[in-house]
Structure formats: structure tokens, C-alpha cells
Coordinates of C-alpha atoms in Angstrom, one line a residue:
X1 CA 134.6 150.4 75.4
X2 CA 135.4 151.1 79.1
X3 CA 132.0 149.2 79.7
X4 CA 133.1 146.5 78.0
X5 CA 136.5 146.6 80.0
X6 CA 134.9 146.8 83.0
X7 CA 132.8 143.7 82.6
X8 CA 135.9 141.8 81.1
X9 CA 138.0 142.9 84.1
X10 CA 134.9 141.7 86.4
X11 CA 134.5 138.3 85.0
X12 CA 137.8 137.3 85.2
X13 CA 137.8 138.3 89.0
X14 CA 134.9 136.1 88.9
X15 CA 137.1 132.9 87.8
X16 CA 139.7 133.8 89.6
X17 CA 137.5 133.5 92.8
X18 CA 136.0 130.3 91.6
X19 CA 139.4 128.9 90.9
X20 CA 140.4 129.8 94.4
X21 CA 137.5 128.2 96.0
X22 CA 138.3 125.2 94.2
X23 CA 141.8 124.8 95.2
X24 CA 140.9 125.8 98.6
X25 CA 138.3 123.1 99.1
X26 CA 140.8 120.1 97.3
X27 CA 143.5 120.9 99.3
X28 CA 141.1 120.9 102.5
X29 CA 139.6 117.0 101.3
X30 CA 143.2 116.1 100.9
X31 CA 144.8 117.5 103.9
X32 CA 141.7 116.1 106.1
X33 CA 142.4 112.8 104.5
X34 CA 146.3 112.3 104.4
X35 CA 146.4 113.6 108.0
X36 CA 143.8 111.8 110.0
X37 CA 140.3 112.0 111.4
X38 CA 139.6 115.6 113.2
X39 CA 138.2 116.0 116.5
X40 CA 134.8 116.4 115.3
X41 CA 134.3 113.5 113.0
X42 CA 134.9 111.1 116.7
X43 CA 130.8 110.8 116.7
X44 CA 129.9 109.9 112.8
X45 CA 133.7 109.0 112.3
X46 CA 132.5 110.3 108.0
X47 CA 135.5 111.7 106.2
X48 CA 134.9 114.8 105.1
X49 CA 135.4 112.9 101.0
X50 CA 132.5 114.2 99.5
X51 CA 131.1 110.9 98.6
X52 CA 129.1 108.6 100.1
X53 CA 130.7 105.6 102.0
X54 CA 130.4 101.9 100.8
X55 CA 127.6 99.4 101.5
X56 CA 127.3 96.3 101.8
X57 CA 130.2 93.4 103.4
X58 CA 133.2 95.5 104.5
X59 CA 136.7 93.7 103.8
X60 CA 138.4 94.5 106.9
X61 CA 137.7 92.9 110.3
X62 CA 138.8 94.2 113.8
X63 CA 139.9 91.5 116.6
X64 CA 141.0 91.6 120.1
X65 CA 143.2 89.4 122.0
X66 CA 141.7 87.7 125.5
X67 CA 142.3 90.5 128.1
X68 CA 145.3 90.1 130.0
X69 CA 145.2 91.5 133.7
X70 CA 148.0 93.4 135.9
X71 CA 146.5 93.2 139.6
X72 CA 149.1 95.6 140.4
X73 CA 147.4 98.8 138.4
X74 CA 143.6 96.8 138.0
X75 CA 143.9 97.6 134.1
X76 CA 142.8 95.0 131.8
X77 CA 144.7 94.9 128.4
X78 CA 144.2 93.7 124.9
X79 CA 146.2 94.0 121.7
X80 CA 143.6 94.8 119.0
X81 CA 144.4 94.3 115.1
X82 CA 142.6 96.0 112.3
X83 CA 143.0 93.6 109.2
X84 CA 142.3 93.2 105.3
X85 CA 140.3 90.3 105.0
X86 CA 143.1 89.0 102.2
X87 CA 146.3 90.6 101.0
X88 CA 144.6 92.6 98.3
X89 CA 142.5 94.2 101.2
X90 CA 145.0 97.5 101.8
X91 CA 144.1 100.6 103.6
X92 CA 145.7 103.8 103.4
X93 CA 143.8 105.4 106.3
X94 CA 141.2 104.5 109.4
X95 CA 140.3 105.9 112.3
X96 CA 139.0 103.3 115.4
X97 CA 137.7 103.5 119.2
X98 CA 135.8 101.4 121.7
X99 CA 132.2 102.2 122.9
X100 CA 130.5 100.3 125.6
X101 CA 128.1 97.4 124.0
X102 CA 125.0 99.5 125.5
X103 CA 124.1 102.2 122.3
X104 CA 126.0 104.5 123.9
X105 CA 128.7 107.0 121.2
X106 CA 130.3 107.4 124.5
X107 CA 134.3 106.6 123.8
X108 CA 135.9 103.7 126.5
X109 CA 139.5 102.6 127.4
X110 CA 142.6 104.0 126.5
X111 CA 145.3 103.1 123.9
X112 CA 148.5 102.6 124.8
X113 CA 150.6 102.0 121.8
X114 CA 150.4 102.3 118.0
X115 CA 152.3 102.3 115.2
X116 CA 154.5 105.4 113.6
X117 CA 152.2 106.6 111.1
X118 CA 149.4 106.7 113.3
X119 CA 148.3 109.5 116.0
X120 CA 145.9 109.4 119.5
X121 CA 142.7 111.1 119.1
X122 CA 140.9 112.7 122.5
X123 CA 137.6 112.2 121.8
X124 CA 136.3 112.0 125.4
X125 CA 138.7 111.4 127.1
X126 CA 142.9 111.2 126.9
X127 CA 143.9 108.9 124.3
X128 CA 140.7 106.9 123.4
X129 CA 140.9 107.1 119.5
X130 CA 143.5 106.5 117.2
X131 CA 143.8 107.7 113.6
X132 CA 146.4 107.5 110.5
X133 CA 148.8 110.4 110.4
X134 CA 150.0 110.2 107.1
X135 CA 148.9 108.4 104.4
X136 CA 149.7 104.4 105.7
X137 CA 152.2 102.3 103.8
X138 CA 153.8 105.4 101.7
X139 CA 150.2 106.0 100.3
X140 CA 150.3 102.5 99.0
X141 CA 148.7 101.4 101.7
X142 CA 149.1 98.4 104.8
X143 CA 147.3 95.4 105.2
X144 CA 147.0 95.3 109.2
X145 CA 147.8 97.5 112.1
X146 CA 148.1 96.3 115.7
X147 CA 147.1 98.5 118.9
X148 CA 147.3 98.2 122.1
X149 CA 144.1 99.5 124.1
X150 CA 143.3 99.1 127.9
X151 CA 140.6 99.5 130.7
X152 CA 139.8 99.5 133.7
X153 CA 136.3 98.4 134.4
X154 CA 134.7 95.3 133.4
X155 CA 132.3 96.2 130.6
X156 CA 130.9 94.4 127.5
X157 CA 132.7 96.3 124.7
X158 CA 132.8 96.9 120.8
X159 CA 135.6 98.4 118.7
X160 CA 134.1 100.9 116.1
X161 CA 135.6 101.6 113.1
X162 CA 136.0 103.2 109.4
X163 CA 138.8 102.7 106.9
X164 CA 139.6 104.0 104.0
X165 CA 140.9 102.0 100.8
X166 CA 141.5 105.4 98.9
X167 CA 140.1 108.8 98.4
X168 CA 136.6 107.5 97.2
X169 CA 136.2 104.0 98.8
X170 CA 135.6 103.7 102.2
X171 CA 133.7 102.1 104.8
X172 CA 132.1 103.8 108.1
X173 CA 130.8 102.9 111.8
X174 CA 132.0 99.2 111.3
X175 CA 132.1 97.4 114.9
X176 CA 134.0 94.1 116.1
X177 CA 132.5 91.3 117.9
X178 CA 131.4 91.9 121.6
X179 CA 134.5 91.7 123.7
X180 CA 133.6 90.9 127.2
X181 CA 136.4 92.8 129.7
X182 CA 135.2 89.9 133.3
X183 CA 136.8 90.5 136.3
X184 CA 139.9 88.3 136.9
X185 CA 141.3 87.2 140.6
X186 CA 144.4 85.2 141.7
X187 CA 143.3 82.6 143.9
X188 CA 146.4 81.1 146.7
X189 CA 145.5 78.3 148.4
X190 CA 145.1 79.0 152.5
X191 CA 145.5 75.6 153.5
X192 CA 149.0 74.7 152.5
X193 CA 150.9 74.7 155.7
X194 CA 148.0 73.3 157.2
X195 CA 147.9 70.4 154.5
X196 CA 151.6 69.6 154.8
X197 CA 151.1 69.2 158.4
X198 CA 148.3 66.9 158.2
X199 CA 150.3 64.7 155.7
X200 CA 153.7 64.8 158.3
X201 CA 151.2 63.8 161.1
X202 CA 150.2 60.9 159.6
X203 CA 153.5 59.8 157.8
X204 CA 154.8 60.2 161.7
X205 CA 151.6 57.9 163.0
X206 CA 152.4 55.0 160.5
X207 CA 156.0 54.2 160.2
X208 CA 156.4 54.6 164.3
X209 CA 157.5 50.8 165.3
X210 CA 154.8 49.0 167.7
X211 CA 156.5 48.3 170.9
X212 CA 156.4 44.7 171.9
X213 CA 157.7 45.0 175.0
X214 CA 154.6 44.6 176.9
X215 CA 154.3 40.9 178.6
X216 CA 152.0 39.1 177.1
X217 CA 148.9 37.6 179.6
X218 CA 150.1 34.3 180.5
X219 CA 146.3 33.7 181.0
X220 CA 144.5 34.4 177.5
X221 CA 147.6 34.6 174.5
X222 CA 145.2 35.0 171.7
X223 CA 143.6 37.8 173.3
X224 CA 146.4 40.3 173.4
X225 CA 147.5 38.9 170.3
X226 CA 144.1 40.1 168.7
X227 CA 144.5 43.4 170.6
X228 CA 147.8 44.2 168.7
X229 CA 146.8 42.7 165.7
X230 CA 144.2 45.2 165.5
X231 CA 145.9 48.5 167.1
X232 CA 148.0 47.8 164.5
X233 CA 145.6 47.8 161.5
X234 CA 144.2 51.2 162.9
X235 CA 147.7 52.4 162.7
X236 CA 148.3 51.3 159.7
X237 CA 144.9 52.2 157.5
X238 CA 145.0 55.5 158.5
X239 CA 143.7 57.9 155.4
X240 CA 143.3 61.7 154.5
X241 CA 141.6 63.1 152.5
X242 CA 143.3 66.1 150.5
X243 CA 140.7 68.2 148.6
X244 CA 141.8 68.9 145.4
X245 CA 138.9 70.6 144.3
X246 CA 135.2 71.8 144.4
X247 CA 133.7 68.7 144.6
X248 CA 137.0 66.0 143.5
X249 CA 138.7 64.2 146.5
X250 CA 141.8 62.2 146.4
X251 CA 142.3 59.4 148.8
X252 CA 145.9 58.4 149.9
X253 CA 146.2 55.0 152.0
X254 CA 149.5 55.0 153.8
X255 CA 151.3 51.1 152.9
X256 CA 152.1 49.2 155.6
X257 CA 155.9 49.7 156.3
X258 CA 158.5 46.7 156.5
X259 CA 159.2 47.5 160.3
X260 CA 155.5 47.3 161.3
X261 CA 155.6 43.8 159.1
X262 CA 158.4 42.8 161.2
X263 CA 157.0 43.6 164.7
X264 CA 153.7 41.9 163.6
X265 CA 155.8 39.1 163.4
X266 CA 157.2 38.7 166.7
X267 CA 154.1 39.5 168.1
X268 CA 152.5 36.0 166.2
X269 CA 155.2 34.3 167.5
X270 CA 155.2 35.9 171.5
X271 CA 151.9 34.9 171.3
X272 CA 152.8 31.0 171.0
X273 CA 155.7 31.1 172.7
X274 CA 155.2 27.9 175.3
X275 CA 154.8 29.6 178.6
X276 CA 156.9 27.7 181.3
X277 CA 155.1 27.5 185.1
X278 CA 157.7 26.8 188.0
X279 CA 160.1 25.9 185.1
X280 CA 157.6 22.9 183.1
X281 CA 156.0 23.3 180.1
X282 CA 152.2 23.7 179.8
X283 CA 152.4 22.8 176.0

């Protein structure tokens, strides 16, 4: 009888361990789950669910905004957005990072904001990894989160990523389209002032009055008259040429200005002006 007490007592030790070792390893799936990705799933970024991931076309894409650069700090930044493909396409948990677009598991970049159910991972370096916190939407689950994630070298990059739907369904190692971080300069142009000046110049050279005040040669009229005729048109057809442009030119032709009309004129009429010799005219 104390034998048979003995092996009672001892087998219900025995499913009282078991029992234990169940709980124990629920609660540890759930916690891992409702409370993010750990450090050490930042390589094969698996949850630790106990079953196997999906196959096939994932419902959930990853976009980035064209980069937007601070010459001040040199950083390049983009908002990136982590989406159902429809309304029915809820997550209740991720966890996303950017690699270089070379093979490399090597984390990139930085995020710099994210929303209140969501924590920073440091996979390789501060901040480079973001993962849910809590279980997203109440446990009901979000359609979309938004990020913001910066860098400051220009690299070909991809965002990689796994989200969960719920305990069982999940997709891992996604990756977005290639984003391509270029280098971006301001370009000021050098030759304003020295533009502007040209322009003044030549506004100054073609609305300056001819002066008429020369005597006209008594001996050849049509002569001088050709002479002024054509300083005149010299004047007055002056052009620039203002590059706008690699390889476009704009031409400007400065119009003739009613004074210079005017003083061409006189000059016509100087020119046949009878010319009187010892007070007679030789007309």
C-alpha cells in the first residue's frame, strides 16, 4: 500500500510538472508575441509562434516616400508606410528594418518617429528596427502604420519586413521595392549680378539720344547722313544673349525707342537742308 502511495504521489508530481511546462511555454509564445520582436529575432525576424509562416503572395506592402534632404545635417529622410493591401488586410503585430540592396542582414538608417503602440529595436545600431509593443489596434488589429526613417549616405536600399495577422498567420523576410537614397545639391546661380549688369549696360547703350549737333559736311550730305544712319542701327540692334540653360538660349532685341525715331528724323532732314554759300542757294 505505501508502494502504491508512493507511485500515486509520484505521478501526480509528474503532471504537475507537465502542466507547469505547459503554462510556462504559452505564456512565453504570448508574451513574445503581444510585446514585440526580441533582440535576437533582428536576423530571421521568425516569431517564436511555433508554426510555420505563410507562403505564397503576402497582403501587405511597404512604401517609401521620395527622400527629402536637410543640407544643414546631410540626412536624407523618408516617411515609410506598412499597409494591408485592402481594408480586410489587418495586422495586430510586425516588426520592419532597412538593409542595404547588396545581400547584406546588415541593419541601415535610423527611425525617427512611430506610432504609440510601437517600440525602437537596436539591432545594430541605435534605433534601426521598429516593432509592435502591444498587441496593434486593441488586439483587433490596424490596417497601416506610418514611420519615419532616415540616413545619411546614399545607398540603394530595401525595407524588410514580417507581420503578423494573428497568433498562427503570419508572413516573414518580406522586402519593399529598391529605394534609391541619390545625392541631392542646391544649385545658386553665380552669374546674377553679373547678368543684371549686362542687361543695365545695354538698356543704358540704346535709349541714350544720338546727338545731332555735329555740322553736317557741306561737301558730301548723304555721306554723313549714311554714317548716322548706320551708327545708329548698331546702337539700336544691340542683343544678349542670357543662358537659360545647358544648351537653351534666349535672345532679347532691344526696340528701337521713340527718341532715337525722332533724332533719326532730324538727321533725314539736316541732311537736305539747302546749304546757303555767301547767303545763295545751291538748290
Amino acid at each position: 500500500m505505501a508502494l502504491m502511495g508512493l507511485h500515486c504521489g509520484s505521478g501526480q508530481l509528474l503532471l504537475a510538472a507537465l502542466h507547469l511546462l505547459l503554462v510556462s511555454h504559452l505564456v512565453g509564445q504570448v508574451s513574445s508575441y503581444s510585446s514585440g520582436a526580441p533582440l535576437n529575432q533582428c536576423v530571421d525576424m521568425t516569431p517564436g509562434h511555433g508554426s510555420s509562416p505563410q507562403g505564397g503572395t503576402v497582403p501587405y506592402t511597404v512604401t517609401a516616400s521620395n527622400p527629402q534632404f536637410t543640407a544643414a545635417t546631410g540626412t536624407y529622410t523618408l516617411t515609410v508606410t506598412l499597409a494591408g493591401n485592402s481594408a480586410a488586410d489587418k495586422f495586430v503585430g510586425f516588426l520592419i528594418q532597412a538593409r542595404e540592396d547588396s545581400g547584406s542582414t546588415n541593419t541601415i538608417g535610423s527611425f525617427d518617429s512611430k506610432p504609440s503602440d510601437t517600440k525602437y529595436l537596436s539591432c545594430g545600431s541605435s534605433n534601426d528596427a521598429v516593432t509592435h509593443s502591444t498587441k496593434l489596434g486593441n488586439s483587433l488589429g490596424v490596417n497601416s502604420i506610418t514611420l519615419t526613417w532616415k540616413i545619411t549616405e546614399t545607398k540603394n536600399v530595401k525595407f524588410w519586413f514580417t507581420v503578423v495577422k494573428d497568433f498562427n498567420t503570419y508572413w516573414v523576410k518580406q522586402t519593399s521595392d529598391v529605394v534609391s537614397i541619390v545625392a541631392m545639391t542646391t544649385t545658386t546661380m553665380a552669374t546674377t549680378t553679373q547678368t543684371q549688369t549686362m542687361i543695365s549696360m545695354t538698356e543704358t547703350m540704346t535709349t541714350r539720344p544720338i546727338s545731332t549737333t555735329t555740322p553736317l559736311s557741306t561737301s558730301n550730305p548723304t555721306s554723313q547722313l549714311t554714317q548716322q544712319q548706320s551708327t545708329m542701327s548698331a546702337l539700336t540692334t544691340t542683343r544678349m544673349n542670357v543662358t537659360t540653360g545647358p544648351s537653351n538660349t534666349t535672345e532679347i532685341q532691344q526696340p528701337t525707342t521713340g527718341n532715337q525715331q525722332q533724332d533719326s528724323t532730324n538727321v533725314a532732314k539736316a541732311a537736305f537742308q539747302p546749304v546757303k554759300a555767301n547767303g545763295t542757294s545751291t538748290l
